[in-house]
XYZ file of N, CA, C and O in Angstrom:
500
model
N -20.987 -0.830 -3.361
C -19.542 -0.553 -3.644
C -19.383 0.874 -4.106
O -20.303 1.433 -4.747
N -18.265 1.454 -3.746
C -17.948 2.804 -4.227
C -16.559 2.872 -4.759
O -15.692 2.051 -4.467
N -16.253 3.942 -5.433
C -14.940 4.095 -5.999
C -14.377 5.416 -5.511
O -15.006 6.445 -5.489
N -13.145 5.321 -4.982
C -12.400 6.463 -4.505
C -11.171 6.608 -5.339
O -10.373 5.646 -5.404
N -10.988 7.740 -5.914
C -9.723 7.997 -6.687
C -9.031 9.184 -6.031
O -9.619 10.209 -5.845
N -7.815 8.914 -5.659
C -6.916 9.976 -5.107
C -5.773 10.096 -6.039
O -5.148 9.124 -6.405
N -5.425 11.325 -6.376
C -4.345 11.578 -7.280
C -3.146 12.167 -6.422
O -3.364 13.178 -5.695
N -2.050 11.568 -6.441
C -0.893 11.975 -5.711
C -0.070 12.847 -6.683
O 0.571 12.275 -7.589
N -0.116 14.135 -6.459
C 0.616 15.073 -7.340
C 1.450 15.988 -6.489
O 1.094 17.128 -6.299
N 2.573 15.469 -6.032
C 3.582 16.422 -5.435
C 4.863 16.278 -6.210
O 4.998 15.476 -7.050
N 5.814 17.147 -5.863
C 7.036 17.210 -6.659
C 7.773 15.902 -6.674
O 8.249 15.417 -7.696
N 7.918 15.264 -5.466
C 8.643 13.988 -5.381
C 7.970 12.935 -6.192
O 8.608 12.150 -6.909
N 6.669 12.780 -6.094
C 5.941 11.700 -6.836
C 6.169 11.907 -8.350
O 6.291 10.954 -9.103
N 6.146 13.136 -8.850
C 6.329 13.401 -10.216
C 7.791 12.998 -10.717
O 7.958 12.393 -11.719
N 8.782 13.308 -9.874
C 10.147 12.983 -10.155
C 10.276 11.421 -10.159
O 10.863 10.836 -11.072
N 9.721 10.769 -9.080
C 9.864 9.330 -9.025
C 9.145 8.622 -10.203
O 9.648 7.631 -10.711
N 7.957 9.094 -10.584
C 7.244 8.474 -11.685
C 8.034 8.682 -12.991
O 8.087 7.707 -13.787
N 8.669 9.790 -13.155
C 9.518 10.050 -14.359
C 10.641 8.980 -14.448
O 10.956 8.435 -15.458
N 11.256 8.755 -13.285
C 12.337 7.766 -13.229
C 11.862 6.370 -13.576
O 12.544 5.568 -14.286
N 10.666 6.002 -13.072
C 10.102 4.680 -13.385
C 9.710 4.519 -14.800
O 9.907 3.468 -15.419
N 9.246 5.557 -15.409
C 8.767 5.532 -16.832
C 9.956 5.636 -17.810
O 9.783 5.194 -18.991
N 11.111 6.088 -17.383
C 12.194 6.408 -18.340
C 12.744 5.061 -18.799
O 13.179 4.220 -18.018
N 12.755 4.863 -20.152
C 13.259 3.610 -20.730
C 14.759 3.396 -20.477
O 15.276 2.316 -20.631
N 15.449 4.515 -20.124
C 16.900 4.400 -19.799
C 17.121 3.947 -18.379
O 18.308 3.664 -18.041
N 16.101 3.874 -17.529
C 16.330 3.435 -16.180
C 16.519 1.931 -16.146
O 15.730 1.187 -16.737
N 17.555 1.439 -15.442
C 17.841 0.040 -15.310
C 16.984 -0.499 -14.174
O 16.228 0.181 -13.562
N 17.052 -1.830 -13.975
C 16.206 -2.500 -13.038
C 16.438 -1.961 -11.620
O 15.460 -1.813 -10.836
N 17.666 -1.688 -11.264
C 17.948 -1.203 -9.933
C 17.311 0.150 -9.652
O 16.670 0.421 -8.632
N 17.455 1.052 -10.681
C 16.885 2.340 -10.517
C 15.343 2.248 -10.540
O 14.672 2.907 -9.693
N 14.750 1.426 -11.404
C 13.308 1.239 -11.370
C 12.788 0.779 -10.027
O 11.829 1.342 -9.488
N 13.452 -0.263 -9.440
C 12.989 -0.739 -8.144
C 13.155 0.311 -7.064
O 12.275 0.414 -6.192
N 14.256 1.063 -7.069
C 14.519 2.039 -6.040
C 13.434 3.115 -6.075
O 12.840 3.434 -5.003
N 13.071 3.653 -7.237
C 12.042 4.671 -7.302
C 10.636 4.144 -7.141
O 9.777 4.820 -6.658
N 10.433 2.942 -7.520
C 9.133 2.304 -7.261
C 8.877 2.172 -5.764
O 7.809 2.448 -5.266
N 9.946 1.750 -5.039
C 9.843 1.630 -3.586
C 9.491 2.960 -3.004
O 8.608 3.095 -2.173
N 10.171 4.091 -3.415
C 9.942 5.369 -2.849
C 8.536 5.877 -3.233
O 7.832 6.442 -2.396
N 8.086 5.660 -4.429
C 6.740 6.065 -4.838
C 5.737 5.330 -4.078
O 4.691 5.870 -3.601
N 5.931 4.031 -3.884
C 4.958 3.225 -3.107
C 4.815 3.743 -1.687
O 3.699 3.873 -1.192
N 5.981 4.070 -1.071
C 5.888 4.598 0.258
C 5.154 5.974 0.344
O 4.411 6.244 1.300
N 5.345 6.812 -0.642
C 4.573 8.087 -0.684
C 3.047 7.817 -0.811
O 2.293 8.478 -0.141
N 2.683 6.863 -1.672
C 1.258 6.511 -1.838
C 0.681 5.993 -0.582
O -0.452 6.364 -0.171
N 1.416 5.115 0.111
C 0.940 4.501 1.332
C 0.822 5.542 2.460
O -0.147 5.596 3.208
N 1.840 6.409 2.567
C 1.761 7.503 3.605
C 0.614 8.354 3.311
O -0.117 8.784 4.253
N 0.297 8.689 2.055
C -0.850 9.494 1.720
C -2.135 8.900 2.166
O -3.046 9.524 2.684
N -2.268 7.607 1.917
C -3.435 6.887 2.346
C -3.654 6.984 3.869
O -4.771 7.248 4.334
N -2.619 6.797 4.628
C -2.689 6.765 6.053
C -2.889 8.151 6.710
O -3.122 8.258 7.868
N -2.808 9.219 5.889
C -3.132 10.560 6.369
C -4.533 10.631 6.918
O -4.819 11.391 7.805
N -5.436 9.805 6.381
C -6.837 9.832 6.793
C -7.257 8.638 7.663
O -8.423 8.537 7.968
N -6.320 7.812 8.059
C -6.630 6.703 8.894
C -7.064 7.075 10.276
O -6.526 8.002 10.797
N -8.025 6.358 10.772
C -8.586 6.632 12.115
C -7.560 6.102 13.210
O -7.046 5.033 12.976
N -7.366 6.924 14.188
C -6.536 6.532 15.281
C -7.316 6.383 16.598
O -8.404 6.913 16.678
N -6.692 5.662 17.520
C -7.306 5.588 18.870
C -6.182 5.709 19.896
O -5.052 5.462 19.588
N -6.570 6.244 21.020
C -5.627 6.483 22.096
C -5.426 5.161 22.893
O -6.354 4.383 23.047
N -4.281 5.057 23.456
C -3.968 3.979 24.447
C -2.821 4.415 25.308
O -2.171 5.473 25.034
N -2.610 3.786 26.449
C -1.585 4.188 27.396
C -0.281 3.556 27.068
O -0.200 2.347 26.758
N 0.828 4.380 27.164
C 2.186 3.826 27.027
C 3.018 4.352 28.170
O 2.704 5.333 28.850
N 4.087 3.648 28.433
C 5.018 4.090 29.438
C 6.345 4.499 28.700
O 6.832 3.828 27.850
N 6.793 5.669 29.048
C 8.031 6.183 28.560
C 9.076 6.129 29.603
O 8.783 5.876 30.809
N 10.378 6.295 29.286
C 11.400 6.341 30.308
C 11.179 7.446 31.354
O 11.696 7.328 32.445
N 10.431 8.461 30.938
C 10.221 9.576 31.884
C 8.983 9.477 32.649
O 8.873 9.810 33.855
N 7.877 9.034 32.044
C 6.590 8.945 32.659
C 5.781 7.705 32.297
O 5.902 7.274 31.093
N 5.029 7.153 33.225
C 4.205 5.972 32.904
C 2.801 6.440 32.632
O 2.257 7.461 33.167
N 2.079 5.668 31.758
C 0.646 5.860 31.515
C 0.264 7.120 30.743
O -0.789 7.679 30.941
N 1.134 7.550 29.837
C 0.784 8.732 29.056
C 0.019 8.256 27.824
O 0.041 7.082 27.421
N -0.634 9.180 27.138
C -1.439 8.901 25.958
C -0.602 8.635 24.725
O 0.202 9.456 24.399
N -0.787 7.495 24.074
C -0.189 7.204 22.826
C -1.276 7.048 21.762
O -2.460 7.050 22.125
N -0.891 6.919 20.506
C -1.879 6.766 19.423
C -1.486 5.530 18.611
O -0.308 5.236 18.423
N -2.455 4.828 18.157
C -2.290 3.668 17.254
C -3.382 3.643 16.193
O -4.434 4.279 16.423
N -3.174 2.896 15.121
C -4.276 2.759 14.107
C -5.458 2.074 14.789
O -5.342 1.099 15.534
N -6.626 2.591 14.475
C -7.913 2.044 15.061
C -8.240 0.667 14.514
O -8.875 -0.106 15.192
N -7.915 0.410 13.292
C -8.299 -0.871 12.657
C -7.082 -1.616 12.151
O -6.041 -1.046 11.892
N -7.317 -2.906 12.028
C -6.249 -3.738 11.383
C -6.042 -3.291 9.998
O -6.967 -2.836 9.291
N -4.812 -3.497 9.485
C -4.525 -3.082 8.124
C -4.304 -4.402 7.324
O -3.678 -5.374 7.779
N -4.939 -4.391 6.135
C -4.749 -5.555 5.226
C -4.286 -4.987 3.888
O -4.921 -4.124 3.314
N -3.155 -5.502 3.440
C -2.683 -5.169 2.006
C -3.042 -6.310 1.136
O -2.720 -7.477 1.482
N -3.673 -6.027 0.047
C -4.020 -7.067 -0.981
C -3.541 -6.668 -2.363
O -4.248 -6.037 -3.082
N -2.269 -7.029 -2.658
C -1.778 -6.721 -3.985
C -2.456 -7.594 -5.059
O -2.872 -8.710 -4.798
N -2.557 -6.979 -6.234
C -3.053 -7.771 -7.391
C -1.819 -8.389 -8.030
O -0.856 -7.697 -8.400
N -1.807 -9.731 -8.218
C -0.641 -10.421 -8.765
C -0.527 -9.994 -10.203
O -1.466 -9.865 -10.874
N 0.570 -9.895 -10.695
C 1.946 -9.877 -10.174
C 2.480 -8.436 -9.973
O 3.298 -8.233 -9.154
N 1.978 -7.469 -10.701
C 2.513 -6.109 -10.622
C 2.359 -5.525 -9.232
O 3.301 -4.854 -8.783
N 1.307 -5.833 -8.519
C 1.138 -5.265 -7.156
C 2.108 -5.782 -6.161
O 2.327 -5.168 -5.145
N 2.743 -6.945 -6.455
C 3.710 -7.526 -5.515
C 4.920 -6.557 -5.349
O 5.502 -6.543 -4.255
N 5.246 -5.840 -6.345
C 6.381 -4.888 -6.225
C 6.170 -3.841 -5.192
O 7.146 -3.272 -4.747
N 5.019 -3.563 -4.814
C 4.704 -2.535 -3.798
C 4.498 -3.142 -2.417
O 4.544 -2.450 -1.436
N 4.408 -4.457 -2.320
C 4.073 -5.095 -1.055
C 5.247 -4.907 -0.008
O 4.945 -4.536 1.171
N 6.438 -5.098 -0.327
C 7.482 -4.916 0.635
C 7.570 -3.470 1.160
O 7.819 -3.294 2.357
N 7.335 -2.543 0.313
C 7.311 -1.117 0.725
C 6.154 -0.864 1.738
O 6.345 -0.238 2.737
N 4.996 -1.444 1.469
C 3.847 -1.341 2.328
C 4.144 -1.941 3.704
O 3.797 -1.397 4.721
N 4.816 -3.171 3.715
C 5.100 -3.819 4.944
C 6.188 -3.093 5.759
O 6.249 -3.275 6.955
N 7.041 -2.348 5.107
C 7.982 -1.574 5.816
C 7.252 -0.413 6.572
O 7.666 -0.065 7.667
N 6.219 0.092 6.012
C 5.416 1.128 6.713
C 4.550 0.592 7.800
O 4.446 1.136 8.902
N 3.878 -0.546 7.562
C 3.012 -1.187 8.505
C 3.370 -2.676 8.639
O 2.810 -3.524 7.971
N 4.423 -2.979 9.426
C 4.938 -4.333 9.453
C 3.978 -5.411 9.994
O 4.149 -6.578 9.653
N 3.053 -4.976 10.798
C 2.105 -5.933 11.353
C 0.809 -6.070 10.593
O -0.170 -6.725 11.015
N 0.796 -5.570 9.332
C -0.371 -5.676 8.479
C -0.545 -7.128 8.047
O 0.360 -7.906 7.962
N -1.832 -7.479 7.789
C -2.182 -8.768 7.191
C -1.983 -8.633 5.707
O -2.074 -7.608 5.135
N -1.822 -9.795 5.018
C -1.575 -9.761 3.562
C -2.489 -10.815 2.927
O -2.600 -11.927 3.409
N -3.113 -10.371 1.806
C -3.849 -11.315 0.964
C -3.437 -11.115 -0.462
O -2.544 -10.294 -0.745
N -4.086 -11.827 -1.365
C -3.663 -11.710 -2.775
C -4.894 -11.875 -3.689
O -5.843 -12.635 -3.432
N -4.840 -11.182 -4.862
C -5.804 -11.324 -5.895
C -5.077 -11.608 -7.199
O -4.193 -10.808 -7.534
N -5.446 -12.632 -7.898
C -4.895 -12.861 -9.234
C -5.955 -12.596 -10.283
O -7.116 -13.138 -10.133
N -5.655 -11.781 -11.204
C -6.649 -11.355 -12.253
C -6.063 -11.405 -13.587
O -4.906 -11.065 -13.805
N -6.849 -11.939 -14.564
C -6.475 -11.901 -15.990
C -7.619 -11.291 -16.737
O -8.765 -11.223 -16.290
N -7.313 -10.875 -17.930
C -8.332 -10.311 -18.804
C -8.907 -11.405 -19.736
O -8.192 -12.144 -20.343
N -10.248 -11.469 -19.669
C -10.900 -12.390 -20.687
C -10.756 -11.760 -22.017
O -11.285 -10.679 -22.286
N -10.064 -12.421 -22.937
C -9.795 -11.866 -24.293
C -11.024 -11.700 -25.098
O -11.027 -10.945 -26.075
N -12.090 -12.418 -24.816
C -13.346 -12.250 -25.600
C -14.179 -11.092 -25.129
O -14.633 -10.297 -25.899
N -14.274 -10.993 -23.782
C -15.165 -9.900 -23.230
C -14.343 -8.659 -22.828
O -14.928 -7.604 -22.631
N -13.024 -8.890 -22.752
C -12.123 -7.809 -22.291
C -12.366 -7.363 -20.837
O -11.869 -6.343 -20.353
N -13.051 -8.230 -20.160
C -13.375 -7.945 -18.711
C -12.392 -8.700 -17.765
O -11.899 -9.801 -18.184
N -12.125 -8.230 -16.601
C -11.203 -8.926 -15.735
C -11.903 -10.185 -15.170
O -13.064 -10.190 -14.900
N -11.123 -11.188 -14.998
C -11.544 -12.465 -14.368
C -10.543 -12.823 -13.209
O -9.348 -12.909 -13.512
N -11.072 -13.078 -12.036
C -10.200 -13.507 -10.951
C -9.961 -14.958 -11.031
O -10.840 -15.754 -11.173
N -8.669 -15.310 -10.963
C -8.303 -16.711 -10.988
C -7.768 -17.166 -9.626
O -7.578 -18.326 -9.362
N -7.484 -16.189 -8.734
C -6.969 -16.520 -7.410
C -7.466 -15.471 -6.426
O -7.269 -14.237 -6.663
N -7.987 -15.873 -5.348
C -8.331 -14.955 -4.240
C -7.927 -15.640 -2.893
O -8.257 -16.771 -2.631
N -7.112 -14.897 -2.223
C -6.657 -15.409 -0.880
C -6.622 -14.233 0.092
O -5.917 -13.329 -0.066
N -7.643 -14.245 0.990
C -7.765 -13.175 1.944
C -7.410 -13.666 3.373
O -7.876 -14.800 3.727
N -6.787 -12.836 4.138
C -6.455 -13.254 5.513
C -7.667 -13.247 6.484
O -8.633 -12.467 6.230
N -7.690 -14.007 7.447
C -8.653 -14.011 8.535
C -8.149 -13.005 9.502
O -7.027 -13.102 10.098
N -8.946 -11.911 9.709
C -8.558 -10.807 10.578
C -9.479 -10.751 11.775
O -10.738 -10.743 11.577
N -8.909 -10.725 12.997
C -9.750 -10.641 14.159
C -10.540 -9.321 14.178
O -10.032 -8.276 13.819
N -11.790 -9.352 14.575
C -12.580 -8.146 14.636
C -13.140 -7.653 13.308
O -13.732 -6.568 13.280
N -12.936 -8.453 12.263
C -13.421 -7.980 10.954
C -14.856 -8.492 10.680
O -15.323 -9.387 11.260
């Protein structure tokens, strides 16, 4: 297992994060900016996604080269907070598979404990 940490630090993400953190933001404002921030994070991730070529037909020409994601996409939000990002993720990649992880903290050890794991069956995985 390995750990990858990417920090999204652009002007829009900083503004959106400020709106989300502001205690004066109401629920509508919070959801709006969380949606926008989620989409920025997802777009950032897909900057490095592998692509493959395939043939498409356009109204002007048949059999030209198109591009698609090389692998299936699976979104696995951690219940419950991660659910708020799922609809944004599915707007970006509507044919993605979805799974879920439920985690709580063990109050004695302070370590995470999974109480629910549901992963999709993905062809070619």
